[in-house]
PDB file of C-alpha atoms in Angstrom:
ATOM      1  CA  UNK A  20     -10.757  13.449  10.460  1.00 82.00           C
ATOM      2  CA  UNK A  21      -8.041  11.282   8.921  1.00 89.00           C
ATOM      3  CA  UNK A  22      -8.357  10.596   5.224  1.00 93.00           C
ATOM      4  CA  UNK A  23      -6.252   8.342   3.039  1.00 96.00           C
ATOM      5  CA  UNK A  24      -6.559   8.528  -0.726  1.00 97.00           C
ATOM      6  CA  UNK A  25      -4.995   5.890  -2.937  1.00 98.00           C
ATOM      7  CA  UNK A  26      -4.293   6.315  -6.631  1.00 98.00           C
ATOM      8  CA  UNK A  27      -2.289   4.726  -9.423  1.00 98.00           C
ATOM      9  CA  UNK A  28      -4.235   1.537  -9.969  1.00 98.00           C
ATOM     10  CA  UNK A  29      -4.570   0.406 -13.574  1.00 98.00           C
ATOM     11  CA  UNK A  30      -4.643  -2.550 -15.916  1.00 98.00           C
ATOM     12  CA  UNK A  31      -1.197  -3.812 -16.853  1.00 98.00           C
ATOM     13  CA  UNK A  32       0.304  -6.815 -18.610  1.00 98.00           C
ATOM     14  CA  UNK A  33       2.277  -9.466 -16.733  1.00 98.00           C
ATOM     15  CA  UNK A  34       5.834  -8.317 -16.158  1.00 98.00           C
ATOM     16  CA  UNK A  35       4.808  -4.685 -16.070  1.00 98.00           C
ATOM     17  CA  UNK A  36       5.189  -2.074 -13.347  1.00 98.00           C
ATOM     18  CA  UNK A  37       2.958   0.341 -11.475  1.00 98.00           C
ATOM     19  CA  UNK A  38       3.442   2.843  -8.688  1.00 98.00           C
ATOM     20  CA  UNK A  39       0.633   3.344  -6.223  1.00 98.00           C
ATOM     21  CA  UNK A  40       0.360   6.481  -4.119  1.00 98.00           C
ATOM     22  CA  UNK A  41      -1.488   7.147  -0.887  1.00 97.00           C
ATOM     23  CA  UNK A  42      -1.921  10.722   0.272  1.00 96.00           C
ATOM     24  CA  UNK A  43      -2.587  11.058   4.005  1.00 95.00           C
ATOM     25  CA  UNK A  44      -4.420  14.100   5.337  1.00 91.00           C
ATOM     26  CA  UNK A  45      -2.282  16.024   7.779  1.00 82.00           C
ATOM     27  CA  UNK A  46       1.201  14.944   8.794  1.00 83.00           C
ATOM     28  CA  UNK A  47       2.198  11.312   8.337  1.00 85.00           C
ATOM     29  CA  UNK A  48       4.645  11.658  11.231  1.00 83.00           C
ATOM     30  CA  UNK A  49       1.784  11.074  13.672  1.00 86.00           C
ATOM     31  CA  UNK A  50       1.406   7.496  12.405  1.00 89.00           C
ATOM     32  CA  UNK A  51       3.673   4.844  13.853  1.00 86.00           C
ATOM     33  CA  UNK A  52       3.433   2.692  10.769  1.00 94.00           C
ATOM     34  CA  UNK A  53       2.048   2.902   7.274  1.00 96.00           C
ATOM     35  CA  UNK A  54       1.058  -0.269   5.445  1.00 97.00           C
ATOM     36  CA  UNK A  55      -0.252  -1.526   2.143  1.00 98.00           C
ATOM     37  CA  UNK A  56      -2.778  -4.337   1.987  1.00 98.00           C
ATOM     38  CA  UNK A  57      -4.561  -5.976  -0.900  1.00 98.00           C
ATOM     39  CA  UNK A  58      -7.709  -7.978  -1.402  1.00 98.00           C
ATOM     40  CA  UNK A  59      -8.206 -10.232  -4.384  1.00 97.00           C
ATOM     41  CA  UNK A  60     -11.713 -11.320  -5.455  1.00 91.00           C
ATOM     42  CA  UNK A  61     -13.014 -13.986  -3.089  1.00 93.00           C
ATOM     43  CA  UNK A  62     -10.035 -13.654  -0.746  1.00 96.00           C
ATOM     44  CA  UNK A  63      -9.419 -12.014   2.594  1.00 97.00           C
ATOM     45  CA  UNK A  64      -7.510  -8.777   2.816  1.00 97.00           C
ATOM     46  CA  UNK A  65      -3.809  -9.481   3.222  1.00 97.00           C
ATOM     47  CA  UNK A  66      -0.932  -7.373   4.432  1.00 98.00           C
ATOM     48  CA  UNK A  67       1.869  -6.904   1.898  1.00 98.00           C
ATOM     49  CA  UNK A  68       4.193  -4.097   3.025  1.00 98.00           C
ATOM     50  CA  UNK A  69       4.992  -1.881   5.999  1.00 98.00           C
ATOM     51  CA  UNK A  70       7.146   1.179   6.641  1.00 97.00           C
ATOM     52  CA  UNK A  71       7.814   2.693  10.043  1.00 93.00           C
ATOM     53  CA  UNK A  72       8.385   6.278  11.088  1.00 89.00           C
ATOM     54  CA  UNK A  73      12.104   5.528  11.043  1.00 89.00           C
ATOM     55  CA  UNK A  74      11.961   4.127   7.519  1.00 92.00           C
ATOM     56  CA  UNK A  75      12.297   0.437   8.329  1.00 97.00           C
ATOM     57  CA  UNK A  76      10.448  -1.771   5.865  1.00 98.00           C
ATOM     58  CA  UNK A  77       9.194  -5.318   5.621  1.00 98.00           C
ATOM     59  CA  UNK A  78       7.276  -7.290   3.045  1.00 98.00           C
ATOM     60  CA  UNK A  79       5.104 -10.349   2.648  1.00 98.00           C
ATOM     61  CA  UNK A  80       6.914 -13.225   0.992  1.00 98.00           C
ATOM     62  CA  UNK A  81       4.562 -13.038  -1.983  1.00 97.00           C
ATOM     63  CA  UNK A  82       5.886  -9.586  -2.983  1.00 98.00           C
ATOM     64  CA  UNK A  83       9.394  -9.516  -1.511  1.00 98.00           C
ATOM     65  CA  UNK A  84      11.967  -8.537  -4.121  1.00 98.00           C
ATOM     66  CA  UNK A  85       9.318  -7.151  -6.480  1.00 98.00           C
ATOM     67  CA  UNK A  86       7.530  -4.449  -4.474  1.00 98.00           C
ATOM     68  CA  UNK A  87       9.041  -1.470  -2.652  1.00 98.00           C
ATOM     69  CA  UNK A  88       7.300   0.713  -0.090  1.00 98.00           C
ATOM     70  CA  UNK A  89       8.545   4.235   0.508  1.00 96.00           C
ATOM     71  CA  UNK A  90       7.379   7.511   1.992  1.00 94.00           C
ATOM     72  CA  UNK A  91       7.733  11.191   1.214  1.00 92.00           C
ATOM     73  CA  UNK A  92       7.182  13.021   4.472  1.00 89.00           C
ATOM     74  CA  UNK A  93       7.084  16.417   2.806  1.00 91.00           C
ATOM     75  CA  UNK A  94       4.192  15.284   0.618  1.00 93.00           C
ATOM     76  CA  UNK A  95       2.466  13.192   3.316  1.00 94.00           C
ATOM     77  CA  UNK A  96       2.488  10.361   0.835  1.00 95.00           C
ATOM     78  CA  UNK A  97       3.361   6.688   0.961  1.00 97.00           C
ATOM     79  CA  UNK A  98       4.154   4.807  -2.228  1.00 98.00           C
ATOM     80  CA  UNK A  99       4.164   1.219  -3.410  1.00 98.00           C
ATOM     81  CA  UNK A 100       6.398   0.536  -6.406  1.00 98.00           C
ATOM     82  CA  UNK A 101       5.345  -2.742  -7.986  1.00 98.00           C
ATOM     83  CA  UNK A 102       7.585  -4.451 -10.522  1.00 98.00           C
ATOM     84  CA  UNK A 103       7.439  -7.794 -12.326  1.00 98.00           C
ATOM     85  CA  UNK A 104       3.694  -7.910 -11.837  1.00 98.00           C
ATOM     86  CA  UNK A 105       1.921 -11.245 -12.034  1.00 98.00           C
ATOM     87  CA  UNK A 106      -1.736 -12.134 -12.654  1.00 97.00           C
ATOM     88  CA  UNK A 107      -1.981 -13.182  -9.003  1.00 97.00           C
ATOM     89  CA  UNK A 108      -1.208  -9.579  -8.014  1.00 98.00           C
ATOM     90  CA  UNK A 109      -4.649  -8.603  -9.290  1.00 98.00           C
ATOM     91  CA  UNK A 110      -6.486  -7.051  -6.352  1.00 98.00           C
ATOM     92  CA  UNK A 111      -7.787  -3.891  -4.775  1.00 98.00           C
ATOM     93  CA  UNK A 112      -4.868  -2.267  -2.954  1.00 98.00           C
ATOM     94  CA  UNK A 113      -5.486  -0.411   0.289  1.00 98.00           C
ATOM     95  CA  UNK A 114      -3.395   2.045   2.250  1.00 97.00           C
ATOM     96  CA  UNK A 115      -3.450   1.793   6.047  1.00 97.00           C
ATOM     97  CA  UNK A 116      -2.187   4.130   8.743  1.00 95.00           C
ATOM     98  CA  UNK A 117      -1.871   3.106  12.393  1.00 91.00           C
ATOM     99  CA  UNK A 118      -1.450   5.270  15.472  1.00 86.00           C
ATOM    100  CA  UNK A 119      -2.376   5.003  19.151  1.00 86.00           C
ATOM    101  CA  UNK A 120      -4.393   1.854  18.633  1.00 89.00           C
ATOM    102  CA  UNK A 121      -6.377   3.250  15.736  1.00 90.00           C
ATOM    103  CA  UNK A 122      -6.387   1.952  12.172  1.00 92.00           C
ATOM    104  CA  UNK A 123      -7.272   4.223   9.271  1.00 95.00           C
ATOM    105  CA  UNK A 124      -8.050   2.992   5.767  1.00 96.00           C
ATOM    106  CA  UNK A 125      -8.357   4.356   2.291  1.00 96.00           C
ATOM    107  CA  UNK A 126     -11.024   3.195  -0.144  1.00 97.00           C
ATOM    108  CA  UNK A 127      -8.600   1.316  -2.344  1.00 98.00           C
ATOM    109  CA  UNK A 128      -7.351   1.341  -5.910  1.00 98.00           C
ATOM    110  CA  UNK A 129      -7.781  -1.522  -8.379  1.00 98.00           C
ATOM    111  CA  UNK A 130      -4.805  -3.239  -9.995  1.00 98.00           C
ATOM    112  CA  UNK A 131      -5.481  -5.728 -12.766  1.00 98.00           C
ATOM    113  CA  UNK A 132      -2.674  -7.816 -14.236  1.00 98.00           C
ATOM    114  CA  UNK A 133      -3.737  -9.606 -17.381  1.00 97.00           C
ATOM    115  CA  UNK A 134      -2.562 -10.318 -20.886  1.00 95.00           C
TER     116      UNK A 134
END
């Protein structure tokens, strides 16, 4: 049974920073890619960042230059460092792991950016 557990969501002022964590049960090496998504109220879930087994990364244009995805294989954890946060970054953030045609999801962590 694969489990993903996100943490680190909080309320922060515009311009602030947060680091989200996602702990994956078992070894994260078995997953081809790890991704972060987010879903704002009334919107569809959108992909924002990806990291491969080899460490290659890519980002949605909306977060490029502000967010950084990384992984700690020893801790089976994937991170999302978020800087220069904007009110439009307010959303529930989800961790996703993909392997052999299967998608696994965490339950999400809420980020609120407001003055």
